[in-house]
Amino acid sequence: MSVNVAVAKGRLLGRTLKRKRWIYGGIATLVVLGTAGYFFQRNLTAGAAAPEPLYTVGYGSVTQTASTSGTLQTVTTVNLSFANASTGLLKTLNVQPGDHVKAGQVLATLDSTNQQTQVASAQVQVKQAAGNVATAEANLAKAEEGPTAATIAAAQANVAHAQAALQGSQLQYQAAVAAYNDRTTQEQAVVSAQNAVSQAKVALQSAQTSVSSGAATNQQQLTTAQQNLTRDEATLTTDQQQYGNVTAAQVQQDYQSYQSALSEYQSWSQQAYVGSNPYTTELSTTQQIYQEANTAYQALQTAQQVVQQDQAAVAQAQVALSSGQSSTQSSVSQAQEAYNAAVKNLQQAQAVYNDQTSAQEAVTQAKNTVTQNQTSVQQAQAALQEAEQPPDAASIQAAQASVQVAQAALQGAQVTLNTDETALQQTVLTAPIDGVLLQVNGAAGEAVSGSQPLFVIQPGNASQLELNLSVSETSIGSVNVGDPVAFTVTALPNQTFNGKITEIQPQPVTSNNVTQYTVLANIANSSPKLLNGMSVNATIQTNTVTHVLTVPATSLVTLGNLEGVYVEGTRPAGESFFGGGAGSGAGNKSATAGGTGAAHANGGSRKAAASTSSGSASGSIGGSAGGNATAKTGKAKTSGNFGNAPAGTYFQPVQIGLFGTNDVQVTGGLQAGESILLVPPGSTAAASATTGGA
């Protein structure tokens, strides 16, 4: 059984890395011949070109896996617990013993307050780190670009602006000195202030007079309206006493009676009867009653309308009196404020006329402004000179180092976000299969422990199958409940089945001095052709990082205790192996790495300064390594480059994160856009000679 998992830099020096070197070397020929998925380009370095194909370093995803084998077996019961939850509060419990559940059904959730907070914080960190990368890359591009016509023009414009500001401040200084020596302006200010006081006083007196006259007029209008109302109310009362309460309905009824009598009178007359009309008296009576009622009704209505009009006039006069008082009082207040302000201005003008302190302060301030503007002119001229200078190697190297640090920080923030998002997803527990709940070991609000299963499920299908896998002791630490699994069986070689880890049994199984652990997994896309007892080859996806720097595994080279790649071009003078930088990263199973390094000479140099490097790392498989090393290089044994680098390249140590099937995460030593050898010379031959030995 082979395990395709990676550890950090310290672990890469042992047996695992050598086995990987053999594996990746074995597929190197396929990668080179296939060429699909990688970018090849010609060496652009002056001199001899590297004959090997090149790869452009960029961002991608790396998935770490563990390869294992096992058998298919019939599911008896499934023990189900929250992944990686040693403790936690059970927020919801949606089922009880005896319930029938479906695969994918949410059974319970943990309190995810902390996980949600961590995800939100990690998202902010990723956004900030991405912004820092963009800023660092922009600064690098600016440093590499050197002076441009636009930059120089902007600097020249700044100089011209500063010079214009200086000239203006010098004129202001001259004016301040002249004002200090000439008091005509202050005298004119006093006269102007005196005139303003006189005008404000007249306006105040006018406003006060308006208050008195306006109030008297409005009061007289109110008195007249009230008298009219009293008179007309008396008239209405007299009419009501005379006529009583006559309504429109009464008038209408009397009118109908009159019309009825008139109709009978006219009908008798039209019949040509002899004698007097018998309806004459009735007609006369009803007509008189109607006319009297209508007259009374109209008189009452007219009196009431007059009273209502008088009431409205009184209300309007009251409003006019009130608003007039408010308006005129506001005018008086405004006039009073204007008068007070004019008096204050006069006092200030007189104080200025009598005291030249303010004029002296104006002279001093104007002189200080001239001094400041002179400094601004000098700074603008210095900035113009700097803008006209060609690109500086030290500035470019510093900008490159800043980009590497920012990229490493972004990678670390991204993998931390991945870890936090996975932790949040693991607060929801779903049924892996259809079945019946036999046990529920918990209640909402209780603390959940990983020491015993929260649920025990009996499959609803008696022929339900699951994977029984054997995972090595070195790999079990990276495997967790919920990890995706892909597997094949010999009987169906062209079909891949998928599932997820459902249980990790803590009891080890030792055979022939080899310790392994039993891991169970469900089957998401089962087939009737899968039978109990079939042998399987499985791959467990144990970790994934996204948007990180990656290189093909075939490009890695080991020189002593250093892991690195061959970079196209020549190492910039004075640049260190690691550029003095440090990197860090964490995936779903945390991984961190950090290191510092001093400068190494380019290949072919016969003199090189002593260099030191130190670093520590811990990998997702477990274990850690750290150390310090001091190396002094003397005479180079090769004709050209450090580490027998091919012509046109140099050896660049790198810091390694996760190992994927084909790609490797780089956490330090490289930056996006650099070109490296896809397959270093001699790697295939070396791989053929090493068949997985120690």
Short mmCIF file of N, CA and C in Angstrom, two decimals, residues 570-671:
data_model
loop_
_atom_site.label_atom_id
_atom_site.label_comp_id
_atom_site.label_asym_id
_atom_site.label_seq_id
_atom_site.Cartn_x
_atom_site.Cartn_y
_atom_site.Cartn_z
N THR A 570 19.32 34.16 -14.19
CA THR A 570 20.46 34.28 -13.27
C THR A 570 19.97 34.88 -11.97
N ARG A 571 20.45 34.31 -10.86
CA ARG A 571 20.03 34.84 -9.57
C ARG A 571 20.49 36.29 -9.44
N PRO A 572 19.58 37.20 -9.07
CA PRO A 572 19.98 38.60 -8.88
C PRO A 572 21.10 38.71 -7.86
N ALA A 573 22.04 39.59 -8.14
CA ALA A 573 23.20 39.74 -7.25
C ALA A 573 22.75 40.10 -5.85
N GLY A 574 23.31 39.37 -4.87
CA GLY A 574 23.02 39.66 -3.48
C GLY A 574 21.72 39.08 -2.98
N GLU A 575 20.95 38.43 -3.85
CA GLU A 575 19.67 37.87 -3.41
C GLU A 575 19.90 36.58 -2.65
N SER A 576 19.18 36.40 -1.57
CA SER A 576 19.31 35.17 -0.78
C SER A 576 18.49 34.06 -1.41
N PHE A 577 18.77 32.82 -0.95
CA PHE A 577 17.98 31.69 -1.44
C PHE A 577 16.50 31.91 -1.18
N PHE A 578 16.22 32.33 0.04
CA PHE A 578 14.82 32.51 0.40
C PHE A 578 14.44 33.98 0.46
N GLY A 579 15.37 34.84 0.06
CA GLY A 579 15.06 36.25 0.03
C GLY A 579 14.79 36.83 1.40
N GLY A 580 15.27 36.15 2.46
CA GLY A 580 15.00 36.64 3.80
C GLY A 580 13.54 36.51 4.18
N GLY A 581 12.76 35.80 3.39
CA GLY A 581 11.32 35.74 3.61
C GLY A 581 10.93 34.56 4.46
N ALA A 582 9.71 34.50 4.81
CA ALA A 582 9.15 33.40 5.59
C ALA A 582 7.76 33.12 5.08
N GLY A 583 7.36 31.87 5.13
CA GLY A 583 6.03 31.50 4.65
C GLY A 583 5.30 30.67 5.66
N SER A 584 4.02 30.67 5.58
CA SER A 584 3.21 29.85 6.48
C SER A 584 1.96 29.41 5.73
N GLY A 585 1.41 28.31 6.16
CA GLY A 585 0.19 27.84 5.51
C GLY A 585 -0.51 26.83 6.38
N ALA A 586 -1.79 26.73 6.25
CA ALA A 586 -2.57 25.76 7.00
C ALA A 586 -3.69 25.26 6.13
N GLY A 587 -3.84 23.97 5.99
CA GLY A 587 -4.93 23.39 5.23
C GLY A 587 -5.99 22.86 6.17
N ASN A 588 -6.78 21.90 5.68
CA ASN A 588 -7.79 21.32 6.55
C ASN A 588 -7.15 20.59 7.72
N LYS A 589 -5.97 20.07 7.52
CA LYS A 589 -5.17 19.50 8.61
C LYS A 589 -3.93 20.37 8.69
N SER A 590 -3.80 21.20 9.64
CA SER A 590 -2.88 22.33 9.63
C SER A 590 -1.47 21.97 9.22
N ALA A 591 -0.83 22.91 8.54
CA ALA A 591 0.58 22.77 8.17
C ALA A 591 1.21 24.14 8.21
N THR A 592 2.31 24.27 8.90
CA THR A 592 3.00 25.55 8.96
C THR A 592 4.46 25.36 8.65
N ALA A 593 5.05 26.37 8.12
CA ALA A 593 6.48 26.30 7.82
C ALA A 593 7.04 27.70 7.85
N GLY A 594 8.24 27.82 8.32
CA GLY A 594 8.87 29.14 8.35
C GLY A 594 10.36 28.98 8.25
N GLY A 595 11.02 29.97 7.76
CA GLY A 595 12.47 29.86 7.65
C GLY A 595 13.10 31.15 7.21
N THR A 596 14.36 31.28 7.49
CA THR A 596 15.12 32.43 7.03
C THR A 596 16.41 31.94 6.40
N GLY A 597 16.93 32.68 5.48
CA GLY A 597 18.15 32.24 4.82
C GLY A 597 19.01 33.41 4.43
N ALA A 598 20.30 33.19 4.42
CA ALA A 598 21.23 34.23 4.00
C ALA A 598 21.61 33.99 2.55
N ALA A 599 22.37 34.92 1.99
CA ALA A 599 22.64 34.89 0.57
C ALA A 599 23.57 33.75 0.18
N HIS A 600 23.31 33.17 -1.00
CA HIS A 600 24.20 32.21 -1.63
C HIS A 600 24.69 32.81 -2.93
N ALA A 601 25.93 32.51 -3.29
CA ALA A 601 26.48 33.07 -4.52
C ALA A 601 25.90 32.37 -5.73
N ASN A 602 25.94 33.05 -6.88
CA ASN A 602 25.52 32.44 -8.13
C ASN A 602 26.47 31.30 -8.49
N GLY A 603 25.98 30.37 -9.34
CA GLY A 603 26.82 29.27 -9.81
C GLY A 603 28.05 29.78 -10.52
N GLY A 604 29.15 29.07 -10.33
CA GLY A 604 30.38 29.46 -11.01
C GLY A 604 31.27 30.34 -10.18
N SER A 605 30.75 30.91 -9.09
CA SER A 605 31.59 31.76 -8.25
C SER A 605 32.55 30.91 -7.43
N ARG A 606 33.79 31.33 -7.30
CA ARG A 606 34.77 30.60 -6.50
C ARG A 606 34.89 31.19 -5.10
N LYS A 607 34.12 32.21 -4.84
CA LYS A 607 34.10 32.77 -3.51
C LYS A 607 32.64 32.99 -3.12
N ALA A 608 32.35 32.59 -1.93
CA ALA A 608 30.97 32.78 -1.46
C ALA A 608 30.99 33.04 0.02
N ALA A 609 30.14 33.91 0.47
CA ALA A 609 30.09 34.22 1.89
C ALA A 609 29.48 33.08 2.65
N ALA A 610 29.88 32.97 3.94
CA ALA A 610 29.25 31.97 4.79
C ALA A 610 27.77 32.29 4.91
N SER A 611 26.96 31.27 4.99
CA SER A 611 25.51 31.48 5.05
C SER A 611 24.91 30.60 6.11
N THR A 612 23.82 31.06 6.65
CA THR A 612 23.12 30.28 7.67
C THR A 612 21.65 30.22 7.32
N SER A 613 21.01 29.19 7.76
CA SER A 613 19.56 29.08 7.58
C SER A 613 18.99 28.29 8.73
N SER A 614 17.79 28.61 9.07
CA SER A 614 17.11 27.89 10.14
C SER A 614 15.64 27.80 9.80
N GLY A 615 14.98 26.79 10.32
CA GLY A 615 13.55 26.66 10.03
C GLY A 615 12.94 25.55 10.84
N SER A 616 11.66 25.55 10.90
CA SER A 616 10.93 24.49 11.57
C SER A 616 9.64 24.24 10.83
N ALA A 617 9.10 23.05 10.95
CA ALA A 617 7.87 22.74 10.23
C ALA A 617 7.14 21.62 10.94
N SER A 618 5.84 21.61 10.80
CA SER A 618 5.03 20.49 11.26
C SER A 618 4.06 20.15 10.15
N GLY A 619 3.87 18.89 9.86
CA GLY A 619 3.06 18.48 8.72
C GLY A 619 1.74 17.89 9.14
N SER A 620 0.86 17.73 8.16
CA SER A 620 -0.46 17.21 8.46
C SER A 620 -0.44 15.73 8.80
N ILE A 621 0.63 15.00 8.48
CA ILE A 621 0.72 13.58 8.82
C ILE A 621 1.14 13.43 10.27
N GLY A 622 1.75 14.45 10.83
CA GLY A 622 2.24 14.38 12.20
C GLY A 622 3.76 14.47 12.20
N GLY A 623 4.31 14.72 13.34
CA GLY A 623 5.76 14.82 13.44
C GLY A 623 6.22 16.22 13.13
N SER A 624 7.43 16.55 13.53
CA SER A 624 7.97 17.88 13.27
C SER A 624 9.47 17.77 13.13
N ALA A 625 10.04 18.77 12.53
CA ALA A 625 11.48 18.79 12.37
C ALA A 625 11.95 20.22 12.44
N GLY A 626 13.11 20.42 12.98
CA GLY A 626 13.67 21.77 13.06
C GLY A 626 15.17 21.67 13.19
N GLY A 627 15.83 22.72 12.85
CA GLY A 627 17.27 22.67 12.98
C GLY A 627 17.92 23.91 12.43
N ASN A 628 19.19 24.01 12.64
CA ASN A 628 19.98 25.12 12.14
C ASN A 628 21.16 24.54 11.37
N ALA A 629 21.55 25.24 10.36
CA ALA A 629 22.68 24.75 9.57
C ALA A 629 23.53 25.93 9.13
N THR A 630 24.81 25.75 9.16
CA THR A 630 25.74 26.77 8.68
C THR A 630 26.59 26.15 7.59
N ALA A 631 26.64 26.83 6.46
CA ALA A 631 27.38 26.27 5.33
C ALA A 631 28.35 27.31 4.81
N LYS A 632 29.57 26.90 4.59
CA LYS A 632 30.57 27.78 4.00
C LYS A 632 31.00 27.17 2.68
N THR A 633 30.80 27.91 1.61
CA THR A 633 31.16 27.39 0.30
C THR A 633 32.54 27.91 -0.07
N GLY A 634 33.32 27.02 -0.60
CA GLY A 634 34.67 27.41 -1.03
C GLY A 634 34.74 27.37 -2.53
N LYS A 635 35.53 26.49 -3.05
CA LYS A 635 35.68 26.40 -4.50
C LYS A 635 34.55 25.57 -5.07
N ALA A 636 33.99 26.08 -6.14
CA ALA A 636 32.93 25.34 -6.80
C ALA A 636 33.53 24.24 -7.65
N LYS A 637 32.94 23.03 -7.55
CA LYS A 637 33.45 21.91 -8.32
C LYS A 637 32.86 21.88 -9.72
N THR A 638 31.77 22.61 -9.93
CA THR A 638 31.17 22.60 -11.25
C THR A 638 31.68 23.79 -12.05
N SER A 639 31.45 23.71 -13.32
CA SER A 639 31.96 24.76 -14.18
C SER A 639 31.08 25.99 -14.18
N GLY A 640 29.86 25.82 -13.74
CA GLY A 640 28.97 26.98 -13.85
C GLY A 640 28.14 27.25 -12.65
N ASN A 641 27.16 26.43 -12.33
CA ASN A 641 26.13 26.84 -11.41
C ASN A 641 26.06 25.97 -10.17
N PHE A 642 25.51 26.54 -9.10
CA PHE A 642 25.33 25.84 -7.83
C PHE A 642 24.41 24.65 -8.04
N GLY A 643 24.83 23.49 -7.54
CA GLY A 643 23.99 22.30 -7.66
C GLY A 643 23.90 21.76 -9.06
N ASN A 644 24.95 21.94 -9.87
CA ASN A 644 24.95 21.43 -11.24
C ASN A 644 23.74 21.93 -12.02
N ALA A 645 23.36 23.18 -11.81
CA ALA A 645 22.22 23.73 -12.53
C ALA A 645 22.52 23.80 -14.01
N PRO A 646 21.57 23.44 -14.88
CA PRO A 646 21.79 23.54 -16.32
C PRO A 646 22.05 24.99 -16.71
N ALA A 647 22.71 25.15 -17.84
CA ALA A 647 23.02 26.48 -18.33
C ALA A 647 21.74 27.29 -18.47
N GLY A 648 21.81 28.55 -18.06
CA GLY A 648 20.65 29.42 -18.18
C GLY A 648 19.70 29.32 -17.00
N THR A 649 20.06 28.56 -15.95
CA THR A 649 19.19 28.43 -14.77
C THR A 649 20.03 28.56 -13.51
N TYR A 650 19.35 28.68 -12.37
CA TYR A 650 20.02 28.64 -11.07
C TYR A 650 19.13 27.89 -10.09
N PHE A 651 19.76 27.28 -9.09
CA PHE A 651 19.02 26.49 -8.09
C PHE A 651 18.39 27.43 -7.07
N GLN A 652 17.07 27.28 -6.85
CA GLN A 652 16.35 28.10 -5.88
C GLN A 652 15.66 27.21 -4.85
N PRO A 653 16.13 27.21 -3.59
CA PRO A 653 15.44 26.44 -2.56
C PRO A 653 14.02 26.96 -2.36
N VAL A 654 13.11 26.06 -2.02
CA VAL A 654 11.71 26.43 -1.80
C VAL A 654 11.21 25.78 -0.52
N GLN A 655 10.15 26.33 0.00
CA GLN A 655 9.46 25.75 1.14
C GLN A 655 8.21 25.05 0.63
N ILE A 656 8.00 23.83 1.09
CA ILE A 656 6.95 22.96 0.57
C ILE A 656 5.80 22.88 1.56
N GLY A 657 4.56 22.93 1.01
CA GLY A 657 3.36 22.71 1.82
C GLY A 657 2.81 21.32 1.57
N LEU A 658 1.70 21.23 0.84
CA LEU A 658 1.06 19.95 0.57
C LEU A 658 1.61 19.32 -0.71
N PHE A 659 1.67 17.98 -0.72
CA PHE A 659 1.95 17.21 -1.92
C PHE A 659 0.64 16.69 -2.47
N GLY A 660 0.35 16.99 -3.74
CA GLY A 660 -0.80 16.40 -4.40
C GLY A 660 -0.36 15.26 -5.29
N THR A 661 -1.29 14.78 -6.11
CA THR A 661 -0.97 13.68 -7.01
C THR A 661 0.08 14.09 -8.03
N ASN A 662 -0.07 15.29 -8.59
CA ASN A 662 0.88 15.77 -9.59
C ASN A 662 1.56 17.08 -9.19
N ASP A 663 0.87 17.89 -8.39
CA ASP A 663 1.37 19.21 -8.05
C ASP A 663 1.75 19.30 -6.58
N VAL A 664 2.58 20.30 -6.28
CA VAL A 664 3.06 20.52 -4.92
C VAL A 664 2.82 21.98 -4.57
N GLN A 665 2.36 22.23 -3.34
CA GLN A 665 2.18 23.60 -2.86
C GLN A 665 3.53 24.18 -2.44
N VAL A 666 3.82 25.40 -2.90
CA VAL A 666 5.04 26.11 -2.53
C VAL A 666 4.65 27.27 -1.62
N THR A 667 5.20 27.29 -0.42
CA THR A 667 4.86 28.34 0.55
C THR A 667 5.95 29.40 0.66
N GLY A 668 7.05 29.24 -0.02
CA GLY A 668 8.10 30.24 0.04
C GLY A 668 9.21 29.94 -0.94
N GLY A 669 9.90 30.98 -1.41
CA GLY A 669 11.04 30.80 -2.30
C GLY A 669 10.75 31.12 -3.74
N LEU A 670 9.46 31.11 -4.16
CA LEU A 670 9.09 31.41 -5.54
C LEU A 670 7.96 32.43 -5.53
N GLN A 671 7.75 33.03 -6.69
CA GLN A 671 6.61 33.90 -6.86
C GLN A 671 5.99 33.63 -8.22
#
